[in-house]
C-alpha cells in the first residue's frame, strides 16, 4: 500500500456494493426484461437489486403488451429501494414525459405523430400517443365521410397536433390535416418525377361514362374512354373495374392545375398503321360483331380494328329494317373487304358478297319466257307476290293477272294457291322479278276481229251494271259495253234495277277497237235484227201455202 493513498474500509466496500452510486430518484436507467408476471415485471438494471415495474404499464389500450422478455428498455427511477429490496421503476411515466415532449415539439413544428385509435366517444374518437390520451374530433378524422365511421378504431394512424396543454392534460389532434399534408407531399414528389411518355402503374378509383380516374400513388390521373383501346369502347366499365391495377402511359400533365392525362391504348402500336398492308379489296376476313346500329353492323376483325357492314350489304334478298333482324352482338361472321381507308380509319365490309348473288344466278337459270310454278305468299291491291326461290319473291301486277279486268286480285287469287306464270323481266340491280299469268294465254283482243267482226252476234254474261250501260263478258279477257241507249227499243235512264250481274244476254257487235281494247255492243239492234229475221221467215213460210200479204190484211180487216 502506497503511503498517503486513501483506502476504503470493508464496510465502505460493502456499502458501495449494496447501494449503487449512480442511481437516484428521477433518473433514467436502461435494463433488460427478465420476467413478465400478470402484476409485475422484473428488469435487470445491472445491479444486485432488480428493477420492478407494474406490468400494467406495458399494456396497450387493447390489452396487448408492448414488450416481451429479453427486450431492452428504459425506465424512470421512482424509489431506490423498496420494502422488498427491489428498485421501483416506471415505464409509463418515462413514456409520458417523452410523449409530452414529442407532442409539444410536434405542435410547434407541425410534425405528424403516430396515434392508436382506442374507441369512439362523443364527438369523435379517443386516441393514444405513446401513453398520452388525446381527442380526435370526428370532423378531423376523415377527408370524406366513409360508410362506416368507426372503421379506424383499433388502427394506428398519423395525426397532427391541433392543441396541447400538459397542465390541463388535454391534447386535440387531426388526422385530416395529416392526410392532406401527405397527399400534398406525394403530389409534389409525383409531379417532380413525372414525364410525358412515362409508363406507370396505378389503381382504378372511379369509373364514369366518359372515362376513369387512376390513382398513381396519391394523385389521380384521368383516362378518357377514347384512350382505353384502339377499338370502340361503349363504356369504360366494360373493360375496367374499381380496384383494378393497370399500366398506363402519361400523355400530358399540368402541375399548376394538378391534371394528368393518361392512356392505355398508347402502350401498343396503332393497328390501323398496318391495315393497308394486311387487308385488300376482295379479301375475306373473319370477325366478331361488336355493335349494331340502324345503318349497319360493326365487326372487329382484330383488336382495335373494326369494319362496318352497311345494312345494304347484309343480304342479297332480305329487306332488313335493322341489322338485328339478321345479326346479334357477339356473332362470329365472315365478310368480304369492299374498301380500305386507313387515313379515316374506315374498313367497309360486305356479308352478302361471301355468297354468289342469287339474282345473277336467277338470270342464268330463269331467262325471260321461262314458265314456273310458285305458291302465292301475299295478295295486295296492286298484285300478288309468289315465292320463286327460298330467298326471292316474284311479283305479278294486277294488269298481268288476266286479260280481263279485275276489281281486286283477291277476287280470283288467295294466299297458298299455286299458280303458273311466265318470267317477264329480271332486274338484278333493283332486285326485281316481274312475272305474268295472262301471258300464258293468247290475247283475246288479237283474235277478236276475226272471231267477233262488226255485225256479228255474240253471247255473254253481264259482269257489271252501271248507270251508263252494261258490261258483258264474251270470253275471259274480252268484254264489251252495251250503252244505255243500245239496251232496248224503250229508253231507259239507267239499267240498274233492270239487269243483274251474271245474267246471260245476246247483243250485236256495232264497233270494235282491238288496239284500245274496246268493243261496243247493242242489244236493241240485236232484237231488231232478230224481229226482222223472224218476220221474213214468216213471210217465206206463208208463200208455200198461197197465202198472200193482201189476203192476210183482208182477213185481218174482216175479222175486225
Coordinates of C-alpha atoms in Angstrom, one line a residue:
X1 CA 0.0 0.0 0.0
X2 CA 1.5 3.3 -1.0
X3 CA 1.8 5.8 1.8
X4 CA -0.7 8.6 1.7
X5 CA -3.1 6.7 -0.6
X6 CA -6.6 6.6 0.7
X7 CA -8.0 3.2 1.3
X8 CA -11.7 2.1 1.7
X9 CA -12.7 0.0 4.6
X10 CA -14.5 -3.3 4.2
X11 CA -17.7 -1.8 5.5
X12 CA -17.5 1.0 2.9
X13 CA -17.0 -1.5 0.1
X14 CA -20.0 -3.4 1.3
X15 CA -22.0 -0.2 1.4
X16 CA -20.9 0.8 -2.1
X17 CA -21.9 -2.7 -3.4
X18 CA -25.2 -2.5 -1.6
X19 CA -26.2 1.0 -2.8
X20 CA -25.5 1.8 -6.4
X21 CA -23.6 5.1 -6.5
X22 CA -25.3 6.2 -9.9
X23 CA -29.0 5.6 -9.0
X24 CA -31.1 8.5 -7.9
X25 CA -34.7 9.2 -7.9
X26 CA -36.0 10.7 -11.2
X27 CA -33.0 9.4 -13.2
X28 CA -33.4 7.2 -16.3
X29 CA -31.9 3.8 -16.4
X30 CA -31.6 1.1 -19.0
X31 CA -32.3 -2.6 -18.4
X32 CA -33.3 -6.0 -19.7
X33 CA -36.7 -7.5 -19.0
X34 CA -36.2 -10.8 -17.1
X35 CA -39.7 -11.9 -16.2
X36 CA -43.2 -10.7 -17.0
X37 CA -45.9 -11.6 -14.5
X38 CA -49.5 -10.6 -14.6
X39 CA -48.9 -7.9 -11.9
X40 CA -45.2 -7.2 -12.0
X41 CA -42.3 -7.1 -14.5
X42 CA -38.7 -7.7 -13.3
X43 CA -35.9 -5.9 -15.0
X44 CA -32.1 -6.5 -14.8
X45 CA -30.7 -3.0 -14.4
X46 CA -27.0 -4.1 -13.8
X47 CA -27.1 -4.1 -10.1
X48 CA -27.6 -6.6 -7.4
X49 CA -31.1 -5.3 -6.9
X50 CA -33.5 -5.9 -9.8
X51 CA -35.9 -3.3 -11.0
X52 CA -39.6 -3.7 -10.6
X53 CA -42.3 -2.2 -12.9
X54 CA -46.1 -2.8 -12.8
X55 CA -46.9 -5.0 -15.8
X56 CA -50.0 -2.8 -16.4
X57 CA -47.6 0.0 -17.6
X58 CA -46.6 -2.2 -20.6
X59 CA -50.1 -2.8 -21.8
X60 CA -51.6 -1.0 -24.7
X61 CA -55.2 0.2 -24.8
X62 CA -56.3 -3.1 -26.3
X63 CA -54.6 -5.1 -23.5
X64 CA -51.7 -6.3 -25.6
X65 CA -48.1 -6.0 -24.2
X66 CA -45.7 -3.6 -25.8
X67 CA -42.7 -5.7 -24.7
X68 CA -41.5 -9.3 -24.2
X69 CA -38.9 -11.0 -22.0
X70 CA -35.4 -10.2 -23.2
X71 CA -36.3 -6.7 -24.5
X72 CA -34.0 -3.8 -23.6
X73 CA -36.0 -0.9 -22.2
X74 CA -35.5 2.4 -20.4
X75 CA -37.4 3.3 -17.3
X76 CA -37.7 6.1 -14.7
X77 CA -36.3 5.5 -11.2
X78 CA -39.1 6.2 -8.6
X79 CA -37.6 4.6 -5.4
X80 CA -34.1 3.4 -4.8
X81 CA -35.1 0.6 -2.6
X82 CA -38.5 -0.7 -1.8
X83 CA -39.7 -2.8 1.1
X84 CA -38.8 -5.9 -0.8
X85 CA -35.3 -4.7 -1.5
X86 CA -36.1 -4.0 -5.3
X87 CA -35.7 -0.8 -7.2
X88 CA -39.1 0.7 -8.1
X89 CA -39.2 1.8 -11.7
X90 CA -41.8 3.4 -14.0
X91 CA -42.0 2.7 -17.7
X92 CA -45.3 4.7 -18.2
X93 CA -44.0 7.9 -16.6
X94 CA -40.9 7.9 -18.8
X95 CA -43.1 7.3 -21.9
X96 CA -45.5 10.0 -20.7
X97 CA -42.7 12.5 -20.2
X98 CA -41.2 11.7 -23.6
X99 CA -44.6 11.7 -25.2
X100 CA -45.4 15.2 -24.0
X101 CA -42.0 16.3 -25.2
X102 CA -42.8 14.9 -28.6
X103 CA -46.4 16.2 -28.6
X104 CA -45.3 19.8 -27.7
X105 CA -42.5 19.7 -30.3
X106 CA -44.8 18.3 -32.9
X107 CA -47.3 21.0 -32.3
X108 CA -44.7 23.7 -32.6
X109 CA -43.1 22.3 -35.7
X110 CA -46.2 20.9 -37.4
X111 CA -44.9 17.3 -37.5
X112 CA -47.1 14.2 -37.7
X113 CA -47.3 11.7 -34.9
X114 CA -48.5 8.1 -34.7
X115 CA -51.6 7.5 -32.6
X116 CA -53.6 4.4 -31.7
X117 CA -57.4 4.8 -32.0
X118 CA -58.8 3.4 -28.8
X119 CA -62.6 3.8 -29.1
X120 CA -65.3 6.1 -30.4
X121 CA -66.5 8.7 -27.9
X122 CA -68.9 11.7 -28.0
X123 CA -67.9 13.9 -30.9
X124 CA -65.0 11.8 -32.1
X125 CA -62.5 9.2 -31.0
X126 CA -60.2 8.6 -28.0
X127 CA -56.6 8.0 -29.2
X128 CA -53.3 7.3 -27.5
X129 CA -50.0 8.9 -28.4
X130 CA -47.2 6.9 -26.6
X131 CA -49.4 6.5 -23.5
X132 CA -50.9 10.0 -23.6
X133 CA -54.6 10.1 -24.2
X134 CA -55.8 12.5 -26.9
X135 CA -59.1 13.6 -28.6
X136 CA -59.7 13.2 -32.3
X137 CA -62.8 15.2 -33.4
X138 CA -64.9 13.4 -36.0
X139 CA -64.6 16.4 -38.3
X140 CA -60.9 15.8 -38.3
X141 CA -61.0 12.0 -38.7
X142 CA -61.6 11.7 -42.5
X143 CA -61.1 13.6 -45.7
X144 CA -64.5 12.3 -46.8
X145 CA -67.1 10.7 -44.5
X146 CA -67.0 6.9 -45.0
X147 CA -69.8 4.4 -45.0
X148 CA -68.5 3.0 -41.6
X149 CA -67.4 5.9 -39.4
X150 CA -65.7 3.6 -36.9
X151 CA -63.5 1.8 -39.4
X152 CA -60.3 3.4 -37.9
X153 CA -61.0 2.0 -34.4
X154 CA -58.1 -0.3 -33.4
X155 CA -55.7 1.1 -36.0
X156 CA -52.6 3.1 -35.8
X157 CA -53.0 6.4 -37.7
X158 CA -51.0 9.5 -38.4
X159 CA -52.2 12.7 -36.7
X160 CA -51.3 16.4 -36.4
X161 CA -51.5 18.1 -33.0
X162 CA -54.0 21.0 -33.1
X163 CA -53.7 22.0 -29.5
X164 CA -51.9 20.6 -26.4
X165 CA -51.7 21.5 -22.7
X166 CA -49.8 19.3 -20.2
X167 CA -51.1 21.3 -17.3
X168 CA -54.7 20.6 -18.3
X169 CA -53.7 17.1 -19.6
X170 CA -55.5 17.9 -22.9
X171 CA -54.5 17.1 -26.4
X172 CA -56.5 17.5 -29.6
X173 CA -55.3 16.0 -32.9
X174 CA -56.3 15.9 -36.6
X175 CA -56.0 13.0 -38.9
X176 CA -57.5 15.1 -41.7
X177 CA -54.7 17.6 -41.6
X178 CA -52.0 14.9 -41.6
X179 CA -53.7 13.1 -44.6
X180 CA -53.9 16.4 -46.6
X181 CA -50.2 17.1 -46.0
X182 CA -49.3 13.5 -47.0
X183 CA -51.3 14.0 -50.2
X184 CA -49.7 17.3 -51.0
X185 CA -46.2 15.8 -50.4
X186 CA -47.0 12.9 -52.6
X187 CA -48.3 15.2 -55.3
X188 CA -45.2 17.3 -55.2
X189 CA -43.0 14.2 -55.4
X190 CA -45.0 12.7 -58.2
X191 CA -45.1 15.8 -60.4
X192 CA -41.4 16.3 -59.9
X193 CA -40.8 12.7 -61.2
X194 CA -43.4 12.8 -64.0
X195 CA -42.5 13.0 -67.7
X196 CA -44.6 12.6 -70.8
X197 CA -44.3 9.1 -72.2
X198 CA -43.7 7.5 -68.9
X199 CA -45.3 4.2 -68.2
X200 CA -46.7 3.9 -64.6
X201 CA -48.9 1.5 -62.7
X202 CA -52.0 2.7 -60.9
X203 CA -55.3 1.7 -59.4
X204 CA -58.7 2.4 -60.8
X205 CA -60.6 4.5 -58.3
X206 CA -63.7 5.8 -60.1
X207 CA -65.5 5.0 -63.4
X208 CA -67.6 7.5 -65.3
X209 CA -69.5 7.3 -68.5
X210 CA -66.7 9.1 -70.4
X211 CA -63.6 7.7 -68.6
X212 CA -61.9 6.5 -65.4
X213 CA -59.7 8.0 -62.7
X214 CA -56.5 6.2 -61.9
X215 CA -54.6 6.6 -58.6
X216 CA -50.9 6.9 -59.4
X217 CA -49.9 7.0 -55.7
X218 CA -51.8 9.8 -54.0
X219 CA -52.5 11.7 -57.2
X220 CA -55.3 10.8 -59.7
X221 CA -54.9 10.9 -63.4
X222 CA -57.8 10.8 -65.9
X223 CA -58.1 8.1 -68.5
X224 CA -60.6 9.1 -71.2
X225 CA -62.7 6.4 -72.8
X226 CA -61.2 7.1 -76.2
X227 CA -57.7 6.3 -74.8
X228 CA -58.8 2.9 -73.4
X229 CA -58.5 0.9 -76.6
X230 CA -57.8 1.4 -80.3
X231 CA -61.2 -0.1 -80.9
X232 CA -64.5 1.4 -79.9
X233 CA -65.5 1.2 -76.2
X234 CA -69.1 1.8 -75.4
X235 CA -68.5 2.3 -71.7
X236 CA -65.3 2.2 -69.6
X237 CA -67.0 -0.2 -67.2
X238 CA -66.9 -2.8 -70.0
X239 CA -63.1 -3.0 -69.6
X240 CA -62.3 -1.7 -66.1
X241 CA -63.5 -2.2 -62.5
X242 CA -62.7 -0.1 -59.4
X243 CA -59.7 -1.6 -57.7
X244 CA -58.1 -2.9 -60.9
X245 CA -54.3 -2.5 -61.2
X246 CA -53.5 -1.1 -64.6
X247 CA -50.5 0.0 -66.6
X248 CA -50.9 3.5 -68.2
X249 CA -48.9 5.9 -70.2
X250 CA -48.5 9.6 -69.3
X251 CA -49.8 11.6 -72.2
X252 CA -49.6 15.0 -70.7
X253 CA -49.7 16.8 -67.3
X254 CA -50.1 20.2 -65.7
X255 CA -48.5 20.7 -62.2
X256 CA -50.3 24.0 -61.7
X257 CA -53.7 22.6 -62.4
X258 CA -52.8 19.2 -61.0
X259 CA -54.1 17.4 -64.1
X260 CA -52.7 14.3 -65.6
X261 CA -53.9 12.7 -68.8
X262 CA -53.4 9.0 -69.2
X263 CA -53.8 6.4 -71.9
X264 CA -53.8 2.6 -72.1
X265 CA -54.1 2.1 -75.9
X266 CA -50.9 4.1 -76.4
X267 CA -49.0 1.2 -74.8
X268 CA -49.5 -0.8 -78.0
X269 CA -48.9 0.2 -81.6
X270 CA -51.9 1.7 -83.6
X271 CA -53.2 -1.3 -85.5
X272 CA -54.6 1.0 -88.3
X273 CA -51.0 1.7 -89.3
X274 CA -50.8 -1.8 -90.7
X275 CA -54.3 -2.1 -92.1
X276 CA -53.4 -1.1 -95.7
X277 CA -50.8 -3.8 -95.9
X278 CA -52.9 -6.5 -94.2
X279 CA -56.3 -6.0 -95.9
X280 CA -57.2 -5.6 -99.6
X281 CA -60.4 -5.2 -101.6
X282 CA -61.9 -8.6 -102.2
X283 CA -60.2 -10.3 -99.2
X284 CA -62.3 -12.5 -97.0
X285 CA -62.0 -11.7 -93.3
X286 CA -63.5 -13.2 -90.1
X287 CA -64.5 -11.1 -87.1
X288 CA -66.9 -10.7 -84.2
X289 CA -70.0 -8.4 -84.2
X290 CA -69.3 -5.7 -81.5
X291 CA -72.2 -3.3 -82.1
X292 CA -75.4 -2.8 -84.1
X293 CA -76.8 0.5 -85.4
X294 CA -79.7 1.4 -87.6
X295 CA -77.4 1.7 -90.5
X296 CA -75.2 -1.4 -90.1
X297 CA -73.1 -3.7 -88.0
X298 CA -69.6 -3.1 -86.7
X299 CA -67.3 -6.1 -86.8
X300 CA -64.0 -6.4 -85.0
X301 CA -61.5 -8.1 -87.4
X302 CA -58.6 -7.7 -84.9
X303 CA -58.2 -5.8 -81.6
X304 CA -58.5 -2.2 -82.4
X305 CA -59.7 -2.6 -86.0
X306 CA -63.4 -2.6 -86.7
X307 CA -65.1 -2.7 -90.1
X308 CA -68.6 -1.6 -91.0
X309 CA -71.1 -3.8 -92.8
X310 CA -73.7 -1.4 -94.2
X311 CA -77.3 -2.7 -93.9
X312 CA -77.5 -2.8 -97.7
X313 CA -74.6 -5.3 -97.7
X314 CA -76.1 -7.7 -95.2
X315 CA -78.3 -9.7 -97.5
X316 CA -78.9 -10.1 -101.2
X317 CA -82.6 -10.8 -100.8
X318 CA -83.9 -9.8 -97.4
X319 CA -85.0 -6.2 -97.0
X320 CA -84.0 -5.5 -93.4
X321 CA -85.3 -2.7 -91.3
X322 CA -82.5 -3.2 -88.7
X323 CA -79.4 -5.4 -88.7
X324 CA -80.6 -7.1 -85.5
X325 CA -83.1 -9.0 -87.7
X326 CA -80.1 -10.9 -89.0
X327 CA -77.2 -10.5 -86.5
X328 CA -76.6 -10.3 -82.8
X329 CA -73.7 -8.8 -80.9
X330 CA -71.1 -11.5 -80.3
X331 CA -71.8 -13.3 -83.6
X332 CA -68.8 -14.6 -85.5
X333 CA -69.1 -13.7 -89.2
X334 CA -67.1 -13.9 -92.4
X335 CA -67.1 -10.9 -94.7
X336 CA -65.6 -9.6 -97.9
X337 CA -63.5 -6.4 -97.8
X338 CA -65.0 -3.7 -100.1
X339 CA -62.9 -0.7 -99.3
X340 CA -59.8 0.1 -97.1
X341 CA -59.4 3.7 -95.9
X342 CA -56.7 3.8 -93.1
X343 CA -56.5 7.6 -93.2
X344 CA -60.1 7.9 -92.0
X345 CA -59.9 4.6 -90.0
X346 CA -62.6 3.0 -92.1
X347 CA -62.9 -0.5 -93.3
X348 CA -66.0 -1.3 -95.4
X349 CA -67.2 -4.9 -95.4
X350 CA -69.9 -7.0 -97.0
X351 CA -71.6 -10.0 -95.6
X352 CA -73.8 -10.8 -98.6
X353 CA -70.9 -11.0 -101.1
X354 CA -69.5 -14.0 -99.3
X355 CA -72.1 -16.0 -101.4
X356 CA -73.0 -15.6 -105.1
X357 CA -75.6 -13.0 -105.9
X358 CA -78.8 -15.1 -106.2
X359 CA -80.2 -12.5 -108.6
X360 CA -77.4 -13.1 -111.1
X361 CA -77.9 -16.9 -110.7
X362 CA -81.6 -16.3 -111.3
X363 CA -80.8 -14.5 -114.6
X364 CA -78.9 -17.5 -115.8
X365 CA -81.4 -20.1 -114.6
X366 CA -84.6 -18.3 -115.4
X367 CA -84.3 -16.2 -118.6
X368 CA -87.5 -14.2 -119.7
X369 CA -90.0 -16.6 -121.1
X370 CA -89.4 -19.3 -118.5
X371 CA -92.6 -20.8 -117.2
X372 CA -92.6 -21.6 -113.4
X373 CA -95.0 -22.8 -110.8
X374 CA -94.9 -21.0 -107.4
X375 CA -97.2 -20.6 -104.3
X376 CA -98.8 -17.2 -103.6
X377 CA -97.3 -15.5 -100.5
X378 CA -99.1 -12.2 -100.5
X379 CA -102.1 -10.7 -102.1
X380 CA -102.2 -6.9 -102.4
X381 CA -104.4 -4.2 -104.0
X382 CA -101.9 -3.9 -106.9
X383 CA -100.9 -7.5 -107.5
X384 CA -99.6 -10.7 -105.9
X385 CA -96.2 -11.9 -104.7
X386 CA -95.2 -15.5 -105.3
X387 CA -92.3 -17.5 -103.8
X388 CA -89.9 -18.3 -106.7
X389 CA -87.0 -19.5 -104.5
X390 CA -86.3 -19.6 -100.8
X391 CA -84.8 -16.1 -100.9
X392 CA -86.5 -14.5 -104.0
X393 CA -90.1 -13.5 -104.5
X394 CA -91.7 -12.7 -107.9
X395 CA -94.3 -10.0 -108.4
X396 CA -97.3 -10.3 -110.7
X397 CA -99.0 -6.9 -111.3
X398 CA -102.8 -6.8 -111.4
X399 CA -102.6 -5.9 -115.0
X400 CA -100.7 -9.1 -115.8
X401 CA -103.0 -11.4 -113.8
X402 CA -105.7 -11.7 -116.5
X403 CA -106.5 -10.3 -120.0
X404 CA -109.7 -9.2 -118.4
X405 CA -110.4 -6.5 -115.8
X406 CA -110.1 -7.5 -112.1
X407 CA -111.6 -5.2 -109.4
X408 CA -109.2 -6.8 -106.9
X409 CA -106.6 -9.7 -107.1
X410 CA -108.3 -11.4 -104.2
X411 CA -111.4 -11.9 -106.4
X412 CA -109.5 -14.6 -108.2
X413 CA -106.4 -15.5 -106.1
X414 CA -105.7 -16.3 -102.5
X415 CA -102.6 -17.0 -100.4
X416 CA -101.4 -20.6 -100.7
X417 CA -102.6 -21.1 -104.3
X418 CA -100.0 -22.5 -106.6
X419 CA -100.1 -20.6 -109.9
X420 CA -98.3 -21.0 -113.3
X421 CA -96.6 -17.8 -114.5
X422 CA -94.1 -16.8 -117.1
X423 CA -90.9 -14.7 -116.4
X424 CA -91.3 -11.3 -117.9
X425 CA -88.3 -9.4 -116.6
X426 CA -85.4 -9.7 -114.1
X427 CA -83.6 -6.6 -112.8
X428 CA -80.7 -7.8 -110.6
X429 CA -79.6 -4.2 -109.7
X430 CA -83.1 -3.3 -108.4
X431 CA -83.7 -6.9 -107.3
X432 CA -87.0 -7.2 -109.1
X433 CA -88.6 -10.2 -110.7
X434 CA -91.7 -9.5 -112.8
X435 CA -94.0 -12.4 -113.8
X436 CA -97.2 -12.7 -115.7
X437 CA -100.1 -15.1 -115.8
X438 CA -102.1 -13.7 -118.7
X439 CA -99.1 -14.1 -121.0
X440 CA -99.5 -17.8 -120.8
X441 CA -102.6 -17.5 -122.9
X442 CA -103.3 -15.7 -126.3
X443 CA -104.6 -12.2 -126.1
X444 CA -108.3 -12.4 -127.0
X445 CA -108.2 -8.9 -128.4
X446 CA -105.8 -10.0 -131.1
X447 CA -108.2 -12.6 -132.4
X448 CA -111.4 -10.6 -131.7
X449 CA -111.6 -9.0 -135.3
X450 CA -111.7 -12.5 -136.8
X451 CA -114.0 -14.1 -134.2
X452 CA -116.3 -11.1 -133.5
X453 CA -116.4 -8.8 -136.5
X454 CA -118.7 -5.8 -136.6
X455 CA -122.2 -7.0 -137.2
X456 CA -121.6 -10.4 -135.5
X457 CA -124.0 -11.6 -132.8
X458 CA -122.3 -12.5 -129.5
X459 CA -123.5 -14.1 -126.3
X460 CA -122.1 -13.4 -122.8
X461 CA -122.8 -12.7 -119.2
X462 CA -123.3 -9.3 -117.6
X463 CA -120.2 -8.6 -115.5
X464 CA -121.1 -5.1 -114.3
X465 CA -124.2 -2.9 -114.3
X466 CA -123.6 0.8 -114.4
X467 CA -125.8 3.9 -114.9
X468 CA -124.4 4.3 -118.4
X469 CA -124.7 0.7 -119.5
X470 CA -123.9 -2.9 -119.2
X471 CA -120.5 -4.7 -119.3
X472 CA -120.8 -8.1 -120.9
X473 CA -118.0 -10.7 -120.7
X474 CA -117.9 -12.6 -124.0
X475 CA -115.0 -14.7 -123.0
X476 CA -112.2 -14.5 -120.4
X477 CA -110.3 -11.3 -121.1
X478 CA -112.8 -10.0 -123.6
X479 CA -115.5 -7.6 -122.5
X480 CA -117.9 -5.4 -124.4
X481 CA -120.1 -2.4 -123.4
X482 CA -123.8 -2.1 -124.1
X483 CA -124.5 1.6 -123.8
X484 CA -127.8 2.5 -122.1
X485 CA -129.1 3.8 -125.4
X486 CA -128.4 0.4 -127.0
X487 CA -130.2 -1.7 -124.5
X488 CA -133.7 -1.8 -125.9
X489 CA -136.4 0.0 -128.0
X490 CA -137.6 1.8 -125.0
X491 CA -135.4 4.5 -123.5
X492 CA -134.0 3.8 -120.0
X493 CA -132.5 6.4 -117.7
X494 CA -130.4 3.6 -116.1
X495 CA -130.2 -0.2 -116.4
X496 CA -129.7 -0.5 -112.7
X497 CA -132.5 -2.5 -111.3
X498 CA -133.5 -3.9 -114.6
X499 CA -130.5 -6.3 -115.1
X500 CA -128.3 -8.4 -112.8
X501 CA -124.7 -9.4 -112.8
X502 CA -124.4 -13.0 -114.3
X503 CA -127.5 -12.6 -116.5
X504 CA -126.9 -14.0 -120.0
X505 CA -127.6 -11.7 -122.9
X506 CA -127.1 -11.6 -126.6
X507 CA -126.0 -8.5 -128.5
X508 CA -124.7 -7.3 -131.8
X509 CA -121.2 -6.0 -132.3
X510 CA -121.5 -2.5 -133.6
X511 CA -117.9 -1.2 -133.0
X512 CA -114.6 -2.9 -132.4
X513 CA -111.2 -1.2 -131.5
X514 CA -108.8 -4.0 -130.5
X515 CA -105.8 -1.7 -130.1
X516 CA -107.8 0.2 -127.4
X517 CA -109.4 -3.0 -126.1
X518 CA -112.9 -1.6 -126.7
X519 CA -116.0 -3.4 -128.1
X520 CA -119.4 -1.7 -128.4
X521 CA -122.5 -3.9 -128.3
X522 CA -126.2 -3.4 -128.9
X523 CA -129.0 -5.5 -127.5
X524 CA -131.5 -3.2 -129.2
X525 CA -130.1 -3.8 -132.7
X526 CA -129.8 -7.5 -132.0
X527 CA -133.5 -7.6 -131.1
X528 CA -134.5 -5.5 -134.2
X529 CA -132.4 -7.8 -136.4
X530 CA -134.0 -10.8 -134.7
X531 CA -137.5 -9.5 -135.2
X532 CA -136.8 -8.7 -138.9
X533 CA -135.5 -12.1 -139.5
X534 CA -138.5 -13.7 -137.8
X535 CA -140.7 -11.6 -140.0
X536 CA -139.0 -12.5 -143.2
X537 CA -139.0 -16.2 -142.2
X538 CA -142.7 -15.9 -141.5
X539 CA -143.4 -14.5 -144.9
X540 CA -141.2 -17.1 -146.6
X541 CA -143.2 -19.8 -144.8
X542 CA -146.6 -18.3 -146.0
X543 CA -145.6 -18.3 -149.7
X544 CA -145.7 -22.1 -149.7
X545 CA -149.4 -22.1 -148.8
X546 CA -150.6 -19.5 -151.4
X547 CA -151.4 -17.1 -148.6
X548 CA -150.5 -13.5 -149.6
X549 CA -149.9 -10.4 -147.7
X550 CA -153.1 -8.9 -149.3
X551 CA -155.1 -11.8 -148.2
X552 CA -153.6 -11.7 -144.8
X553 CA -154.5 -8.0 -144.4
X554 CA -158.0 -8.5 -145.8
X555 CA -158.6 -11.3 -143.3
X556 CA -157.5 -9.2 -140.5
X557 CA -159.8 -6.3 -141.6
X558 CA -162.8 -8.7 -142.0
X559 CA -162.2 -10.1 -138.6
X560 CA -162.2 -6.7 -137.1

